[in-house]
Tab-separated table of C-alpha atoms in Angstrom:
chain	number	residue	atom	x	y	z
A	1	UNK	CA	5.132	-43.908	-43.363
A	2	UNK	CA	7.201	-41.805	-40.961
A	3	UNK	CA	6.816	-37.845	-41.379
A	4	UNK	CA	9.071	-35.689	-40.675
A	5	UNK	CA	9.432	-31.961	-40.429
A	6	UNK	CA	12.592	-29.451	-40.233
A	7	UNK	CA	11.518	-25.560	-39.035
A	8	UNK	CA	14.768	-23.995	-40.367
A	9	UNK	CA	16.052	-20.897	-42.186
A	10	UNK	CA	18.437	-22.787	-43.952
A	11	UNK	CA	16.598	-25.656	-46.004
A	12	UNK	CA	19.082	-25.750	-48.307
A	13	UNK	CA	21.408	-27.248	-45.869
A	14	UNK	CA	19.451	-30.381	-45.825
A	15	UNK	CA	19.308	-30.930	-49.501
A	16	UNK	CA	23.082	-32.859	-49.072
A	17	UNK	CA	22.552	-35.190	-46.376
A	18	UNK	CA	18.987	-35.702	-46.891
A	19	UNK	CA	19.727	-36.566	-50.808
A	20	UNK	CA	22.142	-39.057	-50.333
A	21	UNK	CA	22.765	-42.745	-48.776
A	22	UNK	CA	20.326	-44.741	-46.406
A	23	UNK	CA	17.768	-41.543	-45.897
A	24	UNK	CA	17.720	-40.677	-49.629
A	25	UNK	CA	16.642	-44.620	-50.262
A	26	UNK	CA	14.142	-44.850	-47.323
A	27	UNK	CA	12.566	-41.606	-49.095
A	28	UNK	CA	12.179	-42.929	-52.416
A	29	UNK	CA	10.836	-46.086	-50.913
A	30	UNK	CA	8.375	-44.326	-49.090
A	31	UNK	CA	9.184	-45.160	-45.583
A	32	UNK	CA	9.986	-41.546	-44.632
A	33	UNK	CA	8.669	-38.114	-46.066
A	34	UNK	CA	10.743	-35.031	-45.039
A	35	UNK	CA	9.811	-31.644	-45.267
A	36	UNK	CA	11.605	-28.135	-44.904
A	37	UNK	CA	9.757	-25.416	-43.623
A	38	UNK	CA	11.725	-22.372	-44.061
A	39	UNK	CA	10.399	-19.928	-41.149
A	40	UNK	CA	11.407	-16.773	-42.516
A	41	UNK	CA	8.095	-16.772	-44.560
A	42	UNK	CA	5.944	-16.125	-41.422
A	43	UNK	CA	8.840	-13.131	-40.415
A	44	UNK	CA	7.066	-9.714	-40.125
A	45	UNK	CA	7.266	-6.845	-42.059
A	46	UNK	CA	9.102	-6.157	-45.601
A	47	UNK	CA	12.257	-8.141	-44.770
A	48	UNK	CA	10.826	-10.183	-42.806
A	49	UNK	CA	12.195	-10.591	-39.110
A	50	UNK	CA	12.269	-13.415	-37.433
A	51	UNK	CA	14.441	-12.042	-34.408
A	52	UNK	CA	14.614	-9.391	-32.374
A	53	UNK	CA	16.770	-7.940	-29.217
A	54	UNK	CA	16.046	-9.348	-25.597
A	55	UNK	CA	13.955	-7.832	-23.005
A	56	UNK	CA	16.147	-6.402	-20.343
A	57	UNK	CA	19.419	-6.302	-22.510
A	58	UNK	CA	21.795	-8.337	-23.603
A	59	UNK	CA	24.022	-9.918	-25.740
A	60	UNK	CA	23.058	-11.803	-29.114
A	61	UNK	CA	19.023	-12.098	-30.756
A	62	UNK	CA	16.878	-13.984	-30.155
A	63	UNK	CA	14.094	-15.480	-32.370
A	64	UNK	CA	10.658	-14.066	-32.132
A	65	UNK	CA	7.874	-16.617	-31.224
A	66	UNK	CA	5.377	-15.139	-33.709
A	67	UNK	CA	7.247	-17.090	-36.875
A	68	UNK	CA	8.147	-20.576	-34.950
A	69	UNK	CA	4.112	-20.547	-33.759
A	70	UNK	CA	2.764	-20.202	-37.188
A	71	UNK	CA	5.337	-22.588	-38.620
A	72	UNK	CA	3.758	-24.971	-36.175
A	73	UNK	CA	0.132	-24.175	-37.191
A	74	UNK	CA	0.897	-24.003	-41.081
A	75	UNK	CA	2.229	-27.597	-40.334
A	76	UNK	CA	-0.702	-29.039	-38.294
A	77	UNK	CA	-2.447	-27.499	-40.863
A	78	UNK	CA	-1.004	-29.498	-43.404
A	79	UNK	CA	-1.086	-32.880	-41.160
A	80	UNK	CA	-4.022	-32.035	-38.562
A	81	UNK	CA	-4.811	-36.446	-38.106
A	82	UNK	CA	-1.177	-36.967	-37.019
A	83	UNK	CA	0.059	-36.910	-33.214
A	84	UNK	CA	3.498	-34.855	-33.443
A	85	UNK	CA	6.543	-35.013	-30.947
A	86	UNK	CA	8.219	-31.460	-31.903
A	87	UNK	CA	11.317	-31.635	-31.016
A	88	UNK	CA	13.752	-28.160	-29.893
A	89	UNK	CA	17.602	-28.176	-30.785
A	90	UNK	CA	19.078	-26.813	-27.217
A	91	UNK	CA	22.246	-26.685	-26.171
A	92	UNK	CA	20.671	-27.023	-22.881
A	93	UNK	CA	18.302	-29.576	-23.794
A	94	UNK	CA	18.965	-33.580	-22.591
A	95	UNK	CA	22.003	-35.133	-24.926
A	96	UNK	CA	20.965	-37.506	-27.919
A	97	UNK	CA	21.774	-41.628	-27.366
A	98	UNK	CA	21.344	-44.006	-29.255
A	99	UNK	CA	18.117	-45.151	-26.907
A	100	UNK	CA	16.301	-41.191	-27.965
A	101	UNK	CA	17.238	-42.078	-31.318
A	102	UNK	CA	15.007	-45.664	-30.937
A	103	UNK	CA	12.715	-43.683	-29.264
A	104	UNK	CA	11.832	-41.316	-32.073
A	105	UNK	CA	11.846	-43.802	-34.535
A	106	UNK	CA	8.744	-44.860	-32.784
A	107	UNK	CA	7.035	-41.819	-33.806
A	108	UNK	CA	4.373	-41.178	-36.454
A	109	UNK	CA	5.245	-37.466	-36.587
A	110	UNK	CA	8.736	-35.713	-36.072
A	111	UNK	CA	8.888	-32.008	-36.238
A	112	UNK	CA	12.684	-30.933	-35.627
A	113	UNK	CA	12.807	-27.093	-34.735
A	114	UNK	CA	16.158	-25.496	-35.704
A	115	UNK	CA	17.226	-22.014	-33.827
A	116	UNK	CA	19.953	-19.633	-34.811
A	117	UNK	CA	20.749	-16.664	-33.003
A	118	UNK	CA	21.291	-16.400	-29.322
A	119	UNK	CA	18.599	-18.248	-28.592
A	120	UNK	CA	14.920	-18.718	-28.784
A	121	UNK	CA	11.929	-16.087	-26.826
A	122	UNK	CA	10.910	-18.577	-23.935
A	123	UNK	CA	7.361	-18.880	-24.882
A	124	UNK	CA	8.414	-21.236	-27.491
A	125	UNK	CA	9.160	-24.246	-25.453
A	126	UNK	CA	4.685	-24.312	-24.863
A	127	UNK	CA	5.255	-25.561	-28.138
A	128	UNK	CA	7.712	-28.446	-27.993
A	129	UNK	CA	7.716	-32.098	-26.185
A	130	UNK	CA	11.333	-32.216	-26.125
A	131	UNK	CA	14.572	-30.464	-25.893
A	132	UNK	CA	17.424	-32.098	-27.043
A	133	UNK	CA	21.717	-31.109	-27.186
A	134	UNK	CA	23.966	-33.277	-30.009
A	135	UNK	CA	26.467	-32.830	-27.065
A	136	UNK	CA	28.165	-30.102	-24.388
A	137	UNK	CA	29.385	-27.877	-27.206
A	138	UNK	CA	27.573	-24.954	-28.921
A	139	UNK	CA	26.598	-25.079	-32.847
A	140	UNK	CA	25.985	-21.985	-34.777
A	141	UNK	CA	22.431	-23.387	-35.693
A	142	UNK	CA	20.225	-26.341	-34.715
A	143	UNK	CA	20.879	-27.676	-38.303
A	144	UNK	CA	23.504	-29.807	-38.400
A	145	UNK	CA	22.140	-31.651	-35.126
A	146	UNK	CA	18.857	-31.829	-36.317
A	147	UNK	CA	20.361	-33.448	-39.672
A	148	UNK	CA	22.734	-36.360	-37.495
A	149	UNK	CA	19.533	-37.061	-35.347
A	150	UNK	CA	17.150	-37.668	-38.467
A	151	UNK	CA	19.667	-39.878	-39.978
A	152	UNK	CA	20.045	-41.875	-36.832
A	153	UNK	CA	16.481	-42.123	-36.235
A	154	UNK	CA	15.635	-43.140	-40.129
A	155	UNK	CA	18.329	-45.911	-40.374
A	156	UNK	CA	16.611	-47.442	-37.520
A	157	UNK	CA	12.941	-47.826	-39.652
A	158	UNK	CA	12.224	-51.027	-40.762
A	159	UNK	CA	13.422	-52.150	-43.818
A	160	UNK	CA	15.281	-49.041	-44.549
A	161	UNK	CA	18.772	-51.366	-43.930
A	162	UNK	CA	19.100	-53.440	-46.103
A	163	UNK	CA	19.730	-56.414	-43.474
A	164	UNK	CA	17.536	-56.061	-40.910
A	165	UNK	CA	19.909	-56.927	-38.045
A	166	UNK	CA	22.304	-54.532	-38.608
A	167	UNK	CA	20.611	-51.377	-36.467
A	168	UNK	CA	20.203	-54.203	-33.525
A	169	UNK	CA	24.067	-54.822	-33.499
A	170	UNK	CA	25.603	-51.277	-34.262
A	171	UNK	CA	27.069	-50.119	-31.438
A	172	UNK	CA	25.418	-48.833	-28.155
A	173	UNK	CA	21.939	-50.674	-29.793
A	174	UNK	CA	23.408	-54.055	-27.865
A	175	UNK	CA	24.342	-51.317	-24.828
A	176	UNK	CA	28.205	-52.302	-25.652
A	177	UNK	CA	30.075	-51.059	-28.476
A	178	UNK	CA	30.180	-53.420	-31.625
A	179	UNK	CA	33.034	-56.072	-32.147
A	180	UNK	CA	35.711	-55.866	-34.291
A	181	UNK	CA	34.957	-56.396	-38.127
A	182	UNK	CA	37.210	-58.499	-40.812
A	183	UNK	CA	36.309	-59.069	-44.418
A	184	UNK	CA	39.014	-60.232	-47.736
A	185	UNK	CA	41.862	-60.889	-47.552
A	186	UNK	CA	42.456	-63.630	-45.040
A	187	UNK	CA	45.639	-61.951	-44.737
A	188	UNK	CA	47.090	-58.347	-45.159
A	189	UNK	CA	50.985	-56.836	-44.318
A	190	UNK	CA	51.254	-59.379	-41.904
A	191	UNK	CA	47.835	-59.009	-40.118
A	192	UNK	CA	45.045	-61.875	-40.171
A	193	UNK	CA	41.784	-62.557	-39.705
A	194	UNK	CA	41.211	-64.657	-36.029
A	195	UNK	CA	40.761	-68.272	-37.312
A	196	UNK	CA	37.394	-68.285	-35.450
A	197	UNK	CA	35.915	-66.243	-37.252
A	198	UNK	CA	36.652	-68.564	-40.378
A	199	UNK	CA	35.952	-72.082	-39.159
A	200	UNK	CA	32.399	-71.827	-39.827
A	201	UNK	CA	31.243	-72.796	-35.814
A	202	UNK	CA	28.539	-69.960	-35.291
A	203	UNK	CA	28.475	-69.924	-31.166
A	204	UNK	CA	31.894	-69.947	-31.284
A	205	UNK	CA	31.828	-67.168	-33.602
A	206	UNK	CA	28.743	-65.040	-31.590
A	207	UNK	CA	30.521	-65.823	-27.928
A	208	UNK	CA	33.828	-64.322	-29.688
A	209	UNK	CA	32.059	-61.627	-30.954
A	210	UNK	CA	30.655	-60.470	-27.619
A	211	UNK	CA	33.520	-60.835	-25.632
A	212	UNK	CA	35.157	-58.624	-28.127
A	213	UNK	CA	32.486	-55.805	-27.725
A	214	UNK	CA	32.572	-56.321	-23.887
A	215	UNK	CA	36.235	-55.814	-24.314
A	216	UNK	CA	36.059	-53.004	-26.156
A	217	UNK	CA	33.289	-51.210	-24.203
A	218	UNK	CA	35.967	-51.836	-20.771
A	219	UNK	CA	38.528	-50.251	-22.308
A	220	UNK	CA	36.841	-46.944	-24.483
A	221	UNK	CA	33.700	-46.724	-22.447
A	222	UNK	CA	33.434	-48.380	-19.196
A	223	UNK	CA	30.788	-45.698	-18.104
A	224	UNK	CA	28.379	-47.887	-20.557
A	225	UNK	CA	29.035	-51.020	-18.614
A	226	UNK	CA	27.324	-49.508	-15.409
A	227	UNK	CA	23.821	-50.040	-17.206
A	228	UNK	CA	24.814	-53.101	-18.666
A	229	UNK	CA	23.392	-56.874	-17.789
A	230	UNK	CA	26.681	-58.508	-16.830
A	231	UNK	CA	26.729	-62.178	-16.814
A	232	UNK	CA	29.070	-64.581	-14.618
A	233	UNK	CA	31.537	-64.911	-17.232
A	234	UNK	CA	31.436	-61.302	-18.309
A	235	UNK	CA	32.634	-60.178	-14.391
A	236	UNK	CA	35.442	-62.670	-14.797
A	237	UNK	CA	36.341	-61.383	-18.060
A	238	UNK	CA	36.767	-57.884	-17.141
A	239	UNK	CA	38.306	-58.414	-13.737
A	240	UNK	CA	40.650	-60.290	-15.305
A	241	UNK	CA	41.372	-57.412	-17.820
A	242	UNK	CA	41.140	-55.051	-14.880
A	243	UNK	CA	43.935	-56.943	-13.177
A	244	UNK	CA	46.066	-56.817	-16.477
A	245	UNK	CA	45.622	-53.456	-16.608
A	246	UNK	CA	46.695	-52.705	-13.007
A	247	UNK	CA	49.621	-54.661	-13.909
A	248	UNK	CA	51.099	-52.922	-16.625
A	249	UNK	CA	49.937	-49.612	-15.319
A	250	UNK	CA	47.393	-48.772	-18.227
């Protein structure tokens, strides 16, 4: 079973997405256990502080080390056998993919730590084996990022989805995005479902499929086709869509 922990002064913020859909079964199955460890407990003094104003000036607090470090030891405390990757919500840290996300989900031991403030006291990185950013855009606490990387990371866990191939073909798993989906009605307002996908002939059906994801992938992300295994036929495919493109000026 996966463990996870959240450092946070906001616990309560997890209690939604945490209590609800794929990582609200994978917890009552007892693939995952999450915890909340609200550092405010190990702030000093009567109310107890948990930031403080920068040496040399400044804008903004930032949070003292003292509560973060003995959030880390009351947890190791807890868990001292497992081997923990403790993991710092940074603007500035490397952006989350779909590839960290299969990374973590690796792990025995997650420990997410959430800041607020301005920022954290530097001495807190010795603690941490990775810094990680949701994306080039500032959040008002390491919360919310902390909660999309925990559901991306549980969803991957085996048996958690409930068919087993379904992580493996979402997109950027494959490295393109995923293929257009059709279900009932055959057809709707004058729209239908491509006939291939209903004349039962499964290669015909997969070699659709991809050539509809490489598709895709050209025309919303064609930085993701740099790291991509292209095939024969795939170059044809999109230098023929390249060349349709440069015709009609798209």
């Amino acid at each position: 079973m996966m463990k996870i922990d959240v450092v946070t002064l906001f616990p309560e913020m997890f209690d939604g997405p945490l209590g609800h859909s794929i990582v609200k079964r994978a917890i009552e199955k007892d693939i995952v256990e999450v915890n909340k460890v609200n550092f405010r407990q190990f702030g000093k003094g009567k109310h107890q502080v948990v930031d403080d104003t920068p040496y040399g000036g400044g804008a903004g607090m930032l949070l003292k080390p003292e509560p973060l470090f003995e959030a880390m030891d009351s947890i190791n405390e807890r868990d001292p056998e497992t081997k923990k990757r403790v993991i710092l919500m940074d603007p500035a840290g490397k952006p989350f993919n779909q590839a960290m996300a299969e990374d973590f989900s690796e792990e025995e031991h997650l420990v997410f730590l959430c800041g607020h403030y301005e920022g954290y006291d530097e001495r807190i990185r010795s603690l941490v084996t990775d810094e990680v950013s949701l994306g080039d855009y500032v959040l008002t606490g390491g919360e919310l990022a902390a909660m999309v990387m925990i559901d991306a990371t549980v969803r991957l866990l085996p048996e958690v989805l409930g068919n087993a191939s379904s992580a493996q073909t979402d997109s950027h798993s494959s490295g393109l995005l995923e293929h257009p989906h059709y279900t009932r009605p055959a057809e709707y307002k004058g729209m239908k479902v491509p006939e291939v996908l209903m004349n039962g002939n499964h290669g015909l059906i997969e070699a659709w499929r991809h050539e509809e994801s490489l598709k895709r992938t050209f025309e919303r992300r064609p930085d993701m086709l740099e790291s991509y295994d292209l095939s024969d036929r795939d170059k044809s495919l999109i230098e023929k869509w390249q060349n349709e493109a440069d015709e009609t000026g798209e």
